Amino acid sequence: MHITLNGEAVDIAEGSTVAGLLEHLQLPRERVAVEVNLDIVPKAAYDGHGLSEGDRVEVVHFVGGG
Amino acid sequence: MTIKNDTWMIAGREFTSRLMVGTGKYASFQQTAEALAASGAEIITVAVRRVNLDRSKESLLDYIDPKKYTLLPNTAGCYTADDAVRTCRLAREAGMSDFVKLEVLGDEKTLFPDNEELLKAARILVKEGFTVLPYTSDDVIMCRKLEDIGCAAVMPLGAPIGSGLGIRNPYNIRIILETVKIPVIVDAGVGSASDAAVAMELGCAGVLMNTAIAGAQDPIAMARAMKLAVEAGRLSYKAGRIPRKLYANASSPLDGMI
């Protein structure tokens, strides 16, 4: 199925969860924040939060800034 | 008086260093880490951005231990209250801390704050339990309003972000210091160590800078210079300077002249 991840169209397996997506991206969950369709997904909910066709997902982290 | 017992508080948290530094614009993460260490800063700002989907690149937190520093995520690049609030909520989730440096910009050329949007965002964030440190203009009334809303500090600019022009209106900073009870931190505009010392001599609780260090020819040396300047300025403020006089006042006694 297709989702939009950080503005890019990507193909992920049916039944993927937020936790699965982060694992696939090799991103440690303690260092990121995830938004699905503009709602923040709490870290504790990553395992249970399934993704659906057309979801708009944002994964952010801290970068250098002033 | 020693500088060691001169700690300060933001929202119930105690800090020793009065120099806060940004982590942007360094040549490498290694240089960032070295400059931070040389600055002695305990609070460092970071930005919130999309992760790079190509994980071959390293990230800031591979070099900086978040347990060693208090991370202060900013809302740099946000031009509306809505965007800034959204960024703060993401920052809290990413960093598991309520501290945010709130900036809502009004103009790309000056990067001056849009104070109307800033107040709007600050109200929402304070209500949601954030510890809000707002970047604002050197405007006394704005600072008073931000304090009334419940911000933990006010961070008036000394000059435009990255300009290095120093404290352009020290009199406004003085009036702000007399007006609000929360910590006043000069944020933006510092170019050299003497600028940082001026901010501290005015009585500010701290100084926040990024470009002045990261953009220096030797950022590590400048980080140390800023650390010393902030300490010197603070000590000078606490020591109490002599009044300015128009005419001379001899240092050597006249008695015993040959």
Tab-separated table of C-alpha atoms in Angstrom:
chain	number	residue	atom	x	y	z
A	1	MET	CA	0.000	0.000	0.000
A	2	HIS	CA	1.005	3.606	-0.504
A	3	ILE	CA	1.590	6.197	2.146
A	4	THR	CA	3.167	9.633	2.049
A	5	LEU	CA	6.224	9.639	4.282
A	6	ASN	CA	7.849	13.015	4.910
A	7	GLY	CA	6.329	14.286	1.710
A	8	GLU	CA	7.494	11.349	-0.415
A	9	ALA	CA	5.276	8.601	-1.825
A	10	VAL	CA	6.459	5.252	-0.483
A	11	ASP	CA	5.244	1.691	-0.732
A	12	ILE	CA	4.974	-0.316	2.499
A	13	ALA	CA	3.661	-3.770	3.354
A	14	GLU	CA	-0.035	-4.200	4.158
A	15	GLY	CA	-0.620	-4.254	7.900
A	16	SER	CA	2.495	-2.190	8.720
A	17	THR	CA	2.564	-0.433	12.054
A	18	VAL	CA	4.398	2.737	13.081
A	19	ALA	CA	6.853	0.545	15.017
A	20	GLY	CA	7.436	-1.590	11.920
A	21	LEU	CA	8.027	1.471	9.778
A	22	LEU	CA	10.613	2.877	12.213
A	23	GLU	CA	12.342	-0.482	12.362
A	24	HIS	CA	12.451	-0.619	8.571
A	25	LEU	CA	13.953	2.889	8.526
A	26	GLN	CA	16.396	1.892	11.299
A	27	LEU	CA	15.265	4.812	13.440
A	28	PRO	CA	15.484	4.526	17.228
A	29	ARG	CA	12.047	5.343	18.596
A	30	GLU	CA	13.390	7.325	21.539
A	31	ARG	CA	14.861	9.904	19.166
A	32	VAL	CA	11.904	10.598	16.892
A	33	ALA	CA	8.353	11.889	16.919
A	34	VAL	CA	5.718	10.549	14.576
A	35	GLU	CA	2.630	12.243	13.233
A	36	VAL	CA	-0.019	10.382	11.238
A	37	ASN	CA	-2.540	12.572	9.424
A	38	LEU	CA	-1.525	15.512	11.643
A	39	ASP	CA	-2.077	13.617	14.917
A	40	ILE	CA	0.937	12.765	17.041
A	41	VAL	CA	1.279	9.066	17.788
A	42	PRO	CA	2.614	8.624	21.349
A	43	LYS	CA	5.686	6.403	21.614
A	44	ALA	CA	3.773	3.871	23.703
A	45	ALA	CA	1.294	3.424	20.841
A	46	TYR	CA	3.831	2.729	18.063
A	47	ASP	CA	3.400	-1.061	18.226
A	48	GLY	CA	-0.355	-0.984	18.024
A	49	HIS	CA	-0.797	1.852	15.544
A	50	GLY	CA	-1.522	0.327	12.137
A	51	LEU	CA	-0.984	2.378	9.000
A	52	SER	CA	-3.579	2.638	6.244
A	53	GLU	CA	-3.527	3.349	2.524
A	54	GLY	CA	-3.066	7.065	1.882
A	55	ASP	CA	-1.838	7.931	5.379
A	56	ARG	CA	0.314	11.025	5.578
A	57	VAL	CA	3.153	10.235	7.941
A	58	GLU	CA	5.758	12.621	9.301
A	59	VAL	CA	8.806	11.357	11.168
A	60	VAL	CA	10.906	14.121	12.718
A	61	HIS	CA	13.960	14.339	14.916
A	62	PHE	CA	16.355	16.933	16.296
A	63	VAL	CA	18.923	18.530	14.012
A	64	GLY	CA	21.400	21.332	14.555
A	65	GLY	CA	19.670	24.680	15.043
A	66	GLY	CA	19.857	27.979	16.860
B	1	MET	CA	31.694	36.298	45.551
B	2	THR	CA	32.548	33.309	43.424
B	3	ILE	CA	30.827	32.465	40.186
B	4	LYS	CA	30.270	28.914	41.412
B	5	ASN	CA	27.405	29.679	43.780
B	6	ASP	CA	25.705	32.010	41.312
B	7	THR	CA	23.199	29.572	39.879
B	8	TRP	CA	19.920	30.472	38.226
B	9	MET	CA	16.584	28.804	37.615
B	10	ILE	CA	14.217	28.264	34.738
B	11	ALA	CA	10.886	26.736	35.701
B	12	GLY	CA	12.312	25.182	38.839
B	13	ARG	CA	15.424	23.756	37.168
B	14	GLU	CA	18.786	25.009	38.327
B	15	PHE	CA	21.610	25.905	35.955
B	16	THR	CA	25.162	27.103	36.490
B	17	SER	CA	26.200	28.217	33.014
B	18	ARG	CA	24.527	31.368	31.757
B	19	LEU	CA	25.611	30.770	28.186
B	20	MET	CA	23.129	28.925	26.019
B	21	VAL	CA	24.258	27.884	22.572
B	22	GLY	CA	22.762	26.704	19.324
B	23	THR	CA	23.888	23.656	17.392
B	24	GLY	CA	23.407	24.899	13.828
B	25	LYS	CA	25.845	25.945	11.097
B	26	TYR	CA	28.917	24.014	12.302
B	27	ALA	CA	31.257	22.434	9.785
B	28	SER	CA	30.716	18.975	11.300
B	29	PHE	CA	29.024	17.225	14.208
B	30	GLN	CA	32.469	16.666	15.705
B	31	GLN	CA	33.073	20.414	15.679
B	32	THR	CA	29.619	20.991	17.193
B	33	ALA	CA	30.436	18.651	20.070
B	34	GLU	CA	33.822	20.280	20.693
B	35	ALA	CA	32.391	23.802	20.616
B	36	LEU	CA	29.618	22.837	23.031
B	37	ALA	CA	32.170	21.386	25.427
B	38	ALA	CA	34.359	24.514	25.185
B	39	SER	CA	31.366	26.799	25.797
B	40	GLY	CA	30.446	25.086	29.048
B	41	ALA	CA	26.784	25.481	28.064
B	42	GLU	CA	24.219	23.333	29.818
B	43	ILE	CA	21.272	24.330	27.635
B	44	ILE	CA	21.575	23.844	23.881
B	45	THR	CA	19.056	24.582	21.178
B	46	VAL	CA	18.107	22.161	18.427
B	47	ALA	CA	15.691	22.323	15.502
B	48	VAL	CA	12.922	19.856	14.661
B	49	ARG	CA	13.070	18.529	11.110
B	50	ARG	CA	12.033	15.556	9.024
B	51	VAL	CA	14.392	12.598	9.319
B	52	ASN	CA	16.484	11.854	6.308
B	53	LEU	CA	15.006	8.700	4.811
B	54	ASP	CA	18.459	7.774	3.617
B	55	ARG	CA	19.905	6.570	6.898
B	56	SER	CA	23.477	6.580	5.645
B	57	LYS	CA	23.854	10.046	7.174
B	58	GLU	CA	24.733	10.501	10.830
B	59	SER	CA	22.560	12.515	13.166
B	60	LEU	CA	23.314	15.203	15.743
B	61	LEU	CA	22.456	12.982	18.679
B	62	ASP	CA	25.150	10.495	17.610
B	63	TYR	CA	27.578	13.165	18.831
B	64	ILE	CA	25.713	14.920	21.619
B	65	ASP	CA	24.568	13.114	24.723
B	66	PRO	CA	21.039	14.338	25.510
B	67	LYS	CA	21.590	13.309	29.133
B	68	LYS	CA	24.494	15.730	29.434
B	69	TYR	CA	22.652	18.771	28.071
B	70	THR	CA	19.195	20.230	28.445
B	71	LEU	CA	17.897	20.219	24.893
B	72	LEU	CA	15.860	23.258	23.986
B	73	PRO	CA	14.025	22.524	20.724
B	74	ASN	CA	13.173	25.601	18.694
B	75	THR	CA	10.424	26.461	16.264
B	76	ALA	CA	12.790	28.085	13.784
B	77	GLY	CA	11.270	28.534	10.359
B	78	CYS	CA	7.694	28.769	11.672
B	79	TYR	CA	5.719	31.777	10.471
B	80	THR	CA	2.361	31.020	12.108
B	81	ALA	CA	1.241	30.156	15.632
B	82	ASP	CA	-0.276	26.912	14.323
B	83	ASP	CA	3.015	25.740	12.792
B	84	ALA	CA	4.943	26.673	15.923
B	85	VAL	CA	2.511	24.837	18.218
B	86	ARG	CA	2.620	21.761	15.983
B	87	THR	CA	6.424	21.822	16.049
B	88	CYS	CA	6.482	22.136	19.855
B	89	ARG	CA	4.157	19.164	20.270
B	90	LEU	CA	6.412	17.081	18.029
B	91	ALA	CA	9.474	18.297	19.923
B	92	ARG	CA	7.961	17.229	23.234
B	93	GLU	CA	7.263	13.780	21.830
B	94	ALA	CA	10.757	13.484	20.331
B	95	GLY	CA	12.647	14.766	23.343
B	96	MET	CA	10.291	13.892	26.189
B	97	SER	CA	10.796	17.365	27.691
B	98	ASP	CA	8.506	20.377	27.995
B	99	PHE	CA	11.212	22.980	27.303
B	100	VAL	CA	10.738	24.876	24.032
B	101	LYS	CA	12.294	27.927	22.469
B	102	LEU	CA	9.295	29.524	20.825
B	103	GLU	CA	9.939	31.671	17.798
B	104	VAL	CA	7.358	32.763	15.266
B	105	LEU	CA	8.953	34.717	12.492
B	106	GLY	CA	7.344	37.562	10.639
B	107	ASP	CA	9.704	38.247	7.796
B	108	GLU	CA	12.423	36.333	5.937
B	109	LYS	CA	14.745	39.272	5.513
B	110	THR	CA	14.905	40.430	9.123
B	111	LEU	CA	13.741	37.249	10.893
B	112	PHE	CA	12.036	39.604	13.316
B	113	PRO	CA	9.323	37.939	15.390
B	114	ASP	CA	5.646	38.161	14.538
B	115	ASN	CA	4.626	39.108	18.039
B	116	GLU	CA	0.902	38.713	17.438
B	117	GLU	CA	1.365	35.075	16.425
B	118	LEU	CA	3.936	34.619	19.188
B	119	LEU	CA	1.443	35.594	21.895
B	120	LYS	CA	-1.175	33.312	20.360
B	121	ALA	CA	1.214	30.337	20.336
B	122	ALA	CA	2.536	31.088	23.822
B	123	ARG	CA	-0.982	31.049	25.292
B	124	ILE	CA	-1.730	27.637	23.788
B	125	LEU	CA	1.608	26.128	24.796
B	126	VAL	CA	1.542	27.383	28.389
B	127	LYS	CA	-1.962	25.925	28.724
B	128	GLU	CA	-0.614	22.594	27.441
B	129	GLY	CA	2.066	22.553	30.120
B	130	PHE	CA	5.083	23.571	28.074
B	131	THR	CA	7.980	25.523	29.579
B	132	VAL	CA	7.996	28.334	27.044
B	133	LEU	CA	11.073	30.458	26.348
B	134	PRO	CA	9.972	32.937	23.686
B	135	TYR	CA	12.275	34.756	21.283
B	136	THR	CA	10.832	38.238	20.991
B	137	SER	CA	11.683	41.794	20.046
B	138	ASP	CA	13.343	44.054	22.609
B	139	ASP	CA	9.905	45.386	23.451
B	140	VAL	CA	9.001	45.963	27.079
B	141	ILE	CA	5.255	45.587	26.626
B	142	MET	CA	5.653	42.323	24.700
B	143	CYS	CA	7.900	40.943	27.423
B	144	ARG	CA	5.390	41.897	30.093
B	145	LYS	CA	2.582	40.202	28.144
B	146	LEU	CA	4.676	37.054	27.710
B	147	GLU	CA	5.344	37.002	31.446
B	148	ASP	CA	1.630	37.481	32.187
B	149	ILE	CA	0.784	34.538	29.915
B	150	GLY	CA	3.075	32.328	31.994
B	151	CYS	CA	6.270	32.038	29.952
B	152	ALA	CA	9.260	30.770	31.929
B	153	ALA	CA	11.644	33.426	30.564
B	154	VAL	CA	11.738	36.117	27.896
B	155	MET	CA	14.382	36.160	25.198
B	156	PRO	CA	14.551	39.589	23.572
B	157	LEU	CA	16.831	39.939	20.572
B	158	GLY	CA	19.948	42.069	20.785
B	159	ALA	CA	19.951	42.482	16.991
B	160	PRO	CA	18.644	40.415	14.045
B	161	ILE	CA	19.431	36.668	14.128
B	162	GLY	CA	22.891	35.954	12.761
B	163	SER	CA	23.676	39.654	12.246
B	164	GLY	CA	26.457	39.947	14.812
B	165	LEU	CA	25.517	43.591	15.426
B	166	GLY	CA	25.555	43.242	19.209
B	167	ILE	CA	23.076	44.767	21.638
B	168	ARG	CA	21.615	47.589	19.575
B	169	ASN	CA	19.317	48.934	22.245
B	170	PRO	CA	20.750	48.304	25.695
B	171	TYR	CA	18.266	50.786	27.200
B	172	ASN	CA	15.312	48.649	26.132
B	173	ILE	CA	16.977	45.591	27.636
B	174	ARG	CA	17.446	47.549	30.869
B	175	ILE	CA	13.792	48.534	31.014
B	176	ILE	CA	12.771	44.922	30.293
B	177	LEU	CA	14.994	43.813	33.178
B	178	GLU	CA	13.279	46.291	35.476
B	179	THR	CA	9.823	45.270	34.280
B	180	VAL	CA	9.681	41.469	34.386
B	181	LYS	CA	10.566	39.059	37.184
B	182	ILE	CA	11.243	36.011	35.000
B	183	PRO	CA	14.760	35.493	33.577
B	184	VAL	CA	15.701	37.768	30.679
B	185	ILE	CA	17.970	36.079	28.152
B	186	VAL	CA	19.413	38.013	25.227
B	187	ASP	CA	18.832	35.820	22.207
B	188	ALA	CA	20.285	36.714	18.811
B	189	GLY	CA	22.565	39.433	17.586
B	190	VAL	CA	25.721	38.705	19.567
B	191	GLY	CA	28.809	38.903	17.387
B	192	SER	CA	31.783	38.934	19.703
B	193	ALA	CA	32.711	38.228	23.304
B	194	SER	CA	32.303	41.883	24.285
B	195	ASP	CA	28.661	41.791	23.121
B	196	ALA	CA	28.021	38.835	25.422
B	197	ALA	CA	29.718	40.651	28.295
B	198	VAL	CA	27.521	43.723	27.680
B	199	ALA	CA	24.369	41.602	27.909
B	200	MET	CA	25.518	40.152	31.209
B	201	GLU	CA	26.631	43.521	32.583
B	202	LEU	CA	23.134	44.842	31.925
B	203	GLY	CA	21.938	42.197	34.352
B	204	CYS	CA	20.535	39.578	31.995
B	205	ALA	CA	20.166	36.068	33.377
B	206	GLY	CA	21.844	34.603	30.321
B	207	VAL	CA	22.768	34.881	26.667
B	208	LEU	CA	21.834	32.589	23.802
B	209	MET	CA	23.893	32.516	20.613
B	210	ASN	CA	24.706	30.314	17.675
B	211	THR	CA	26.210	32.075	14.661
B	212	ALA	CA	28.738	34.066	16.700
B	213	ILE	CA	30.386	30.777	17.661
B	214	ALA	CA	29.628	28.522	14.693
B	215	GLY	CA	30.521	31.218	12.166
B	216	ALA	CA	33.802	32.256	13.789
B	217	GLN	CA	37.024	31.296	12.060
B	218	ASP	CA	37.867	29.125	15.052
B	219	PRO	CA	34.554	28.110	16.627
B	220	ILE	CA	36.156	26.195	19.487
B	221	ALA	CA	38.238	29.214	20.537
B	222	MET	CA	35.211	31.488	20.199
B	223	ALA	CA	33.114	29.142	22.316
B	224	ARG	CA	35.676	29.462	25.091
B	225	ALA	CA	35.829	33.253	24.606
B	226	MET	CA	32.047	33.420	25.006
B	227	LYS	CA	32.154	31.276	28.135
B	228	LEU	CA	34.697	33.631	29.694
B	229	ALA	CA	32.847	36.751	28.506
B	230	VAL	CA	29.561	35.602	30.010
B	231	GLU	CA	31.288	34.808	33.295
B	232	ALA	CA	33.210	38.098	33.262
B	233	GLY	CA	30.103	40.109	32.408
B	234	ARG	CA	28.106	38.436	35.140
B	235	LEU	CA	30.823	38.970	37.709
B	236	SER	CA	31.173	42.600	36.640
B	237	TYR	CA	27.428	43.105	37.033
B	238	LYS	CA	27.436	41.515	40.483
B	239	ALA	CA	30.545	43.455	41.533
B	240	GLY	CA	28.854	46.796	40.775
B	241	ARG	CA	30.579	49.118	38.370
B	242	ILE	CA	31.719	52.655	39.157
B	243	PRO	CA	29.493	55.515	38.012
B	244	ARG	CA	30.397	57.168	34.716
B	245	LYS	CA	31.932	60.634	35.199
B	246	LEU	CA	32.757	63.278	32.643
B	247	TYR	CA	36.051	64.356	34.224
B	248	ALA	CA	39.105	62.597	35.551
B	249	ASN	CA	39.594	61.314	39.073
B	250	ALA	CA	43.248	60.584	39.888
B	251	SER	CA	44.115	57.080	41.034
B	252	SER	CA	47.373	58.086	42.747
B	253	PRO	CA	47.363	60.176	45.984
B	254	LEU	CA	48.422	63.815	45.873
B	255	ASP	CA	49.858	63.576	49.430
B	256	GLY	CA	53.612	63.024	49.534
B	257	MET	CA	54.265	64.494	46.105
B	258	ILE	CA	57.898	65.603	45.777
